[in-house]
PDB file of C-alpha atoms in Angstrom:
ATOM      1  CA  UNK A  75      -9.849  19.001  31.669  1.00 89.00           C
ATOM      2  CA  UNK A  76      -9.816  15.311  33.698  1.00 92.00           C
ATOM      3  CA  UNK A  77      -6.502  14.665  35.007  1.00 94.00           C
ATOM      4  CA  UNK A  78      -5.933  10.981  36.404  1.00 96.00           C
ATOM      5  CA  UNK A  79      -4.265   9.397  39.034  1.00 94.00           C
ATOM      6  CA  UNK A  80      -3.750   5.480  38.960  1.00 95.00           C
ATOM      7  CA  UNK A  81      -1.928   3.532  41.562  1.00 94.00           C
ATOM      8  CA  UNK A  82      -1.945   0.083  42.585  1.00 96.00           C
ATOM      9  CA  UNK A  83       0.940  -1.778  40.374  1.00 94.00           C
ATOM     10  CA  UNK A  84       3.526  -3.790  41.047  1.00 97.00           C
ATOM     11  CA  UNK A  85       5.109  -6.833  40.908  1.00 98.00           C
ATOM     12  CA  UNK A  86       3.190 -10.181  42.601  1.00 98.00           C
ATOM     13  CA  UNK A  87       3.538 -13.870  41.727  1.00 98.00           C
ATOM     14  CA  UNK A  88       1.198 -16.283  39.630  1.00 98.00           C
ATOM     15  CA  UNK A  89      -1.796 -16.672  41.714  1.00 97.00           C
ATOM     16  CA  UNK A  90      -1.521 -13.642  43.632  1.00 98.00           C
ATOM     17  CA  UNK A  91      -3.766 -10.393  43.632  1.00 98.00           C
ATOM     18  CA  UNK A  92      -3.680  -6.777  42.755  1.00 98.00           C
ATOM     19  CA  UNK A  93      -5.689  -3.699  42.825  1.00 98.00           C
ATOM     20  CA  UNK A  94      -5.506  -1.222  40.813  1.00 98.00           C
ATOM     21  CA  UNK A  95      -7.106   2.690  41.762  1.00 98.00           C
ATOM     22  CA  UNK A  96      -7.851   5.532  39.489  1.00 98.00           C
ATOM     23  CA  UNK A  97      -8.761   8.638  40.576  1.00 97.00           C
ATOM     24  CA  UNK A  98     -10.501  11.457  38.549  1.00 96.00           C
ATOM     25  CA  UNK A  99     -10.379  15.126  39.304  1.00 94.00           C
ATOM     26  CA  UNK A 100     -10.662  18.432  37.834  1.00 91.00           C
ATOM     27  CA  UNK A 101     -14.028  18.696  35.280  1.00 88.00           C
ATOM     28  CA  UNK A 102     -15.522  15.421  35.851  1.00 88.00           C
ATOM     29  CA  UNK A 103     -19.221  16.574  35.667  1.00 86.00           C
ATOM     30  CA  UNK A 104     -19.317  14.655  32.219  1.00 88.00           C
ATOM     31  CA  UNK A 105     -17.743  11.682  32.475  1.00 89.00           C
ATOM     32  CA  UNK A 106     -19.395   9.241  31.642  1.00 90.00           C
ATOM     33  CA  UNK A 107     -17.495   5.172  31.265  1.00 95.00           C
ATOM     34  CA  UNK A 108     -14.663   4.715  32.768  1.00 97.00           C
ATOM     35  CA  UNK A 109     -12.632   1.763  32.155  1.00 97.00           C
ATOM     36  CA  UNK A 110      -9.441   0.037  32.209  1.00 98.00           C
ATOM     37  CA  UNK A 111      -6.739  -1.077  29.400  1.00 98.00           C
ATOM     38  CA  UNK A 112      -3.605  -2.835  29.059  1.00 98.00           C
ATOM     39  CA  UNK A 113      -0.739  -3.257  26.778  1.00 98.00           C
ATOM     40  CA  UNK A 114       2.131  -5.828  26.895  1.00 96.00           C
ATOM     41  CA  UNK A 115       5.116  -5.446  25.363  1.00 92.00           C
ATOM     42  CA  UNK A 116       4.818  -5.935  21.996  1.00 94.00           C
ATOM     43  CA  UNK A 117       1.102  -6.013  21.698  1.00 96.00           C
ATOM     44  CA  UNK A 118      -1.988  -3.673  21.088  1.00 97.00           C
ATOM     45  CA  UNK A 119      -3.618  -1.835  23.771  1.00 97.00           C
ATOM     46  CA  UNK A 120      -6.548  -3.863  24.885  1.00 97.00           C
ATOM     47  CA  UNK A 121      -9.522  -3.164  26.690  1.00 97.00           C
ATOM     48  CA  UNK A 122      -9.768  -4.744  30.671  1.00 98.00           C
ATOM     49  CA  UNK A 123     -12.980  -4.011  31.698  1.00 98.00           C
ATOM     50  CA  UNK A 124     -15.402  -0.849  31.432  1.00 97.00           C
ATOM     51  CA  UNK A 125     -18.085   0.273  33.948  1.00 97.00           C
ATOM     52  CA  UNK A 126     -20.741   2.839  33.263  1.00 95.00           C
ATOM     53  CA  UNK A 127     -21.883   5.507  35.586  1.00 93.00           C
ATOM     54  CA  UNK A 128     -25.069   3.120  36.240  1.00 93.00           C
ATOM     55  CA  UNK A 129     -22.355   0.568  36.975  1.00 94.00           C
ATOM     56  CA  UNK A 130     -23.157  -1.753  34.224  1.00 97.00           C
ATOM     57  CA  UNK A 131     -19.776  -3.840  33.045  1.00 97.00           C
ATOM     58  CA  UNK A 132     -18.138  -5.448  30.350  1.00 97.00           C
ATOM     59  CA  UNK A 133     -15.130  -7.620  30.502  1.00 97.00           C
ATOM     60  CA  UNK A 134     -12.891  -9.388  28.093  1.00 95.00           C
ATOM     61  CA  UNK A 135     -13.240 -12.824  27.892  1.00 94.00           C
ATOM     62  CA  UNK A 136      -9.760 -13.477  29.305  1.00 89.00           C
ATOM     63  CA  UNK A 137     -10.474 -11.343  32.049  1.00 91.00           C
ATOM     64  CA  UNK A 138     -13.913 -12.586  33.216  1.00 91.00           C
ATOM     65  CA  UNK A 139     -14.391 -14.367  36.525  1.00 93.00           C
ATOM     66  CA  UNK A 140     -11.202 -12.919  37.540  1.00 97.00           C
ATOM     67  CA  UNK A 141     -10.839  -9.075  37.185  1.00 98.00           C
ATOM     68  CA  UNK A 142     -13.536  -7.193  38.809  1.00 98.00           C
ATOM     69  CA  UNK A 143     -14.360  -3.274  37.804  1.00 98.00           C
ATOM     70  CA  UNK A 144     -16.124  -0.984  40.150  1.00 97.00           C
ATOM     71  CA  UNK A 145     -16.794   2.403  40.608  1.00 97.00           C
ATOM     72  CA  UNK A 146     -17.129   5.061  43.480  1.00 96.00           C
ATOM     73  CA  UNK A 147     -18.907   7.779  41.820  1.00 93.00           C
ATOM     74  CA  UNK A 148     -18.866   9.810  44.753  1.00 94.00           C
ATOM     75  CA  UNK A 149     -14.871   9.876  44.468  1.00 94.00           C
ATOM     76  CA  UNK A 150     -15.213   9.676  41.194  1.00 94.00           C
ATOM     77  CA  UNK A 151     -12.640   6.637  41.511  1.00 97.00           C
ATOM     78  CA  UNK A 152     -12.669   3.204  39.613  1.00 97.00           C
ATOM     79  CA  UNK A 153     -11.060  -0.061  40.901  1.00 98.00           C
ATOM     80  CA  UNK A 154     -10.099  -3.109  39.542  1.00 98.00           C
ATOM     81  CA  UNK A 155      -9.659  -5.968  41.411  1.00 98.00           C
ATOM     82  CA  UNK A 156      -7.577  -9.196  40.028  1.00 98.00           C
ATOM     83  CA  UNK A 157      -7.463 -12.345  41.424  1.00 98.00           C
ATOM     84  CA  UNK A 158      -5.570 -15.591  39.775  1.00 97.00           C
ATOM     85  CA  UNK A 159      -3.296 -13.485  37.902  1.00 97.00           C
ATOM     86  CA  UNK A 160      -1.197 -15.053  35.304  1.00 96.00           C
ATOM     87  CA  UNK A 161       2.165 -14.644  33.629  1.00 96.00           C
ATOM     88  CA  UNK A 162       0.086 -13.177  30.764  1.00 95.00           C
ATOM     89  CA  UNK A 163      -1.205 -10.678  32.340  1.00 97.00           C
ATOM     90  CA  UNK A 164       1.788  -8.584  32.928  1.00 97.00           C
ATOM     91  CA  UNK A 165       1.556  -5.552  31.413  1.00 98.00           C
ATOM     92  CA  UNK A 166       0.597  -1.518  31.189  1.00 98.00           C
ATOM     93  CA  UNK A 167      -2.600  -0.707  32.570  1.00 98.00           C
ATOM     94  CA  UNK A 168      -3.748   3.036  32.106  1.00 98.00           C
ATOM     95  CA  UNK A 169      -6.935   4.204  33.438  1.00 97.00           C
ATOM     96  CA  UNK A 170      -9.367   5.584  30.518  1.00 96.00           C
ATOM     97  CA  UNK A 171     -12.064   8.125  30.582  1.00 96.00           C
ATOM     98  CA  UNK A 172     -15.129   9.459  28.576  1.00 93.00           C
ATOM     99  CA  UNK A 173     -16.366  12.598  29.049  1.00 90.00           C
ATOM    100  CA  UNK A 174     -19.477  14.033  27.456  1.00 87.00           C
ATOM    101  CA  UNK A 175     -19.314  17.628  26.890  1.00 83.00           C
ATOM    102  CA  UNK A 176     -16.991  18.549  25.601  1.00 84.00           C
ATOM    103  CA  UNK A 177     -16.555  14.996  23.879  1.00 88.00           C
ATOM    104  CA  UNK A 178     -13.028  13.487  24.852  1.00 91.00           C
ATOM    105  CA  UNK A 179     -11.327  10.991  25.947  1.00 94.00           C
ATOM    106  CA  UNK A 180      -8.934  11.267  28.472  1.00 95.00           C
ATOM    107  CA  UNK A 181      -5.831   8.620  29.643  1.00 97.00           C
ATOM    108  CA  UNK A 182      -3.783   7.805  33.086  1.00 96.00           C
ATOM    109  CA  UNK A 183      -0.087   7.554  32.797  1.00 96.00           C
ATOM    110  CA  UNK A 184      -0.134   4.248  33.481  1.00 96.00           C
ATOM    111  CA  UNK A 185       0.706   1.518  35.939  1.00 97.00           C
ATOM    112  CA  UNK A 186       2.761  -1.800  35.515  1.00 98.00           C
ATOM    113  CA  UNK A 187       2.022  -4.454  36.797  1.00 98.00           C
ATOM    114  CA  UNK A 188       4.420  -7.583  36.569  1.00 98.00           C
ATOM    115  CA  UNK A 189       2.989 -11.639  37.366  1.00 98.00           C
ATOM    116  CA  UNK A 190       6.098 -13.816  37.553  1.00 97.00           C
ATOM    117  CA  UNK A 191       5.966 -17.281  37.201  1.00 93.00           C
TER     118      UNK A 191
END
């Protein structure tokens, strides 16, 4: 079992900055991407940004050049850093995890995060 532990949300205006933290613990010996999603009211669940354990990333296209992913492997911890947030990108973000063996994927609880305008 992976439990999570995200913090980081909150409320900021257009412009501003967040970051988010998620912290894995418990049987993290196979995990293996770990990544960040969203979902706004409304909408699907999306994917952020996901960083492998070599660090490699991928972005969605609205988030490049202005969400940055990273990972502390030692802490077994992922950040995400956004800058120039938007109105649009108010939403949900949970934390998401892939573990090897066993094969599973584990989710945070979530953290909101509001942009006004």
């Amino acid at each position: 079992q992976v439990q999570l532990v995200e913090s980081g949300g909150g409320l900021v205006q257009a412009g501003g900055s967040l970051r988010l933290s998620c912290a894995a613990s418990g049987s993290t010996s196979s995990i293996h991407v770990m990544a960040w999603y969203r979902q706004a009211p409304g909408k699907q669940r999306e994917l952020v940004a996901s960083i492998s354990p070599g660090g490699s990333t991928n972005y969605a296209d609205s988030m490049k050049g202005r969400f940055t992913i990273s990972r502390d492997n030692a802490k077994m911890t992922i950040y995400l850093q956004m800058d120039r947030l938007k109105p649009e990108d108010t939403a949900v973000y949970y934390c998401n995890v892939g573990s090897l063996v066993p094969p599973y994927v584990y989710w945070g609880q979530g953290t909101q995060v509001t942009v006004s305008s």
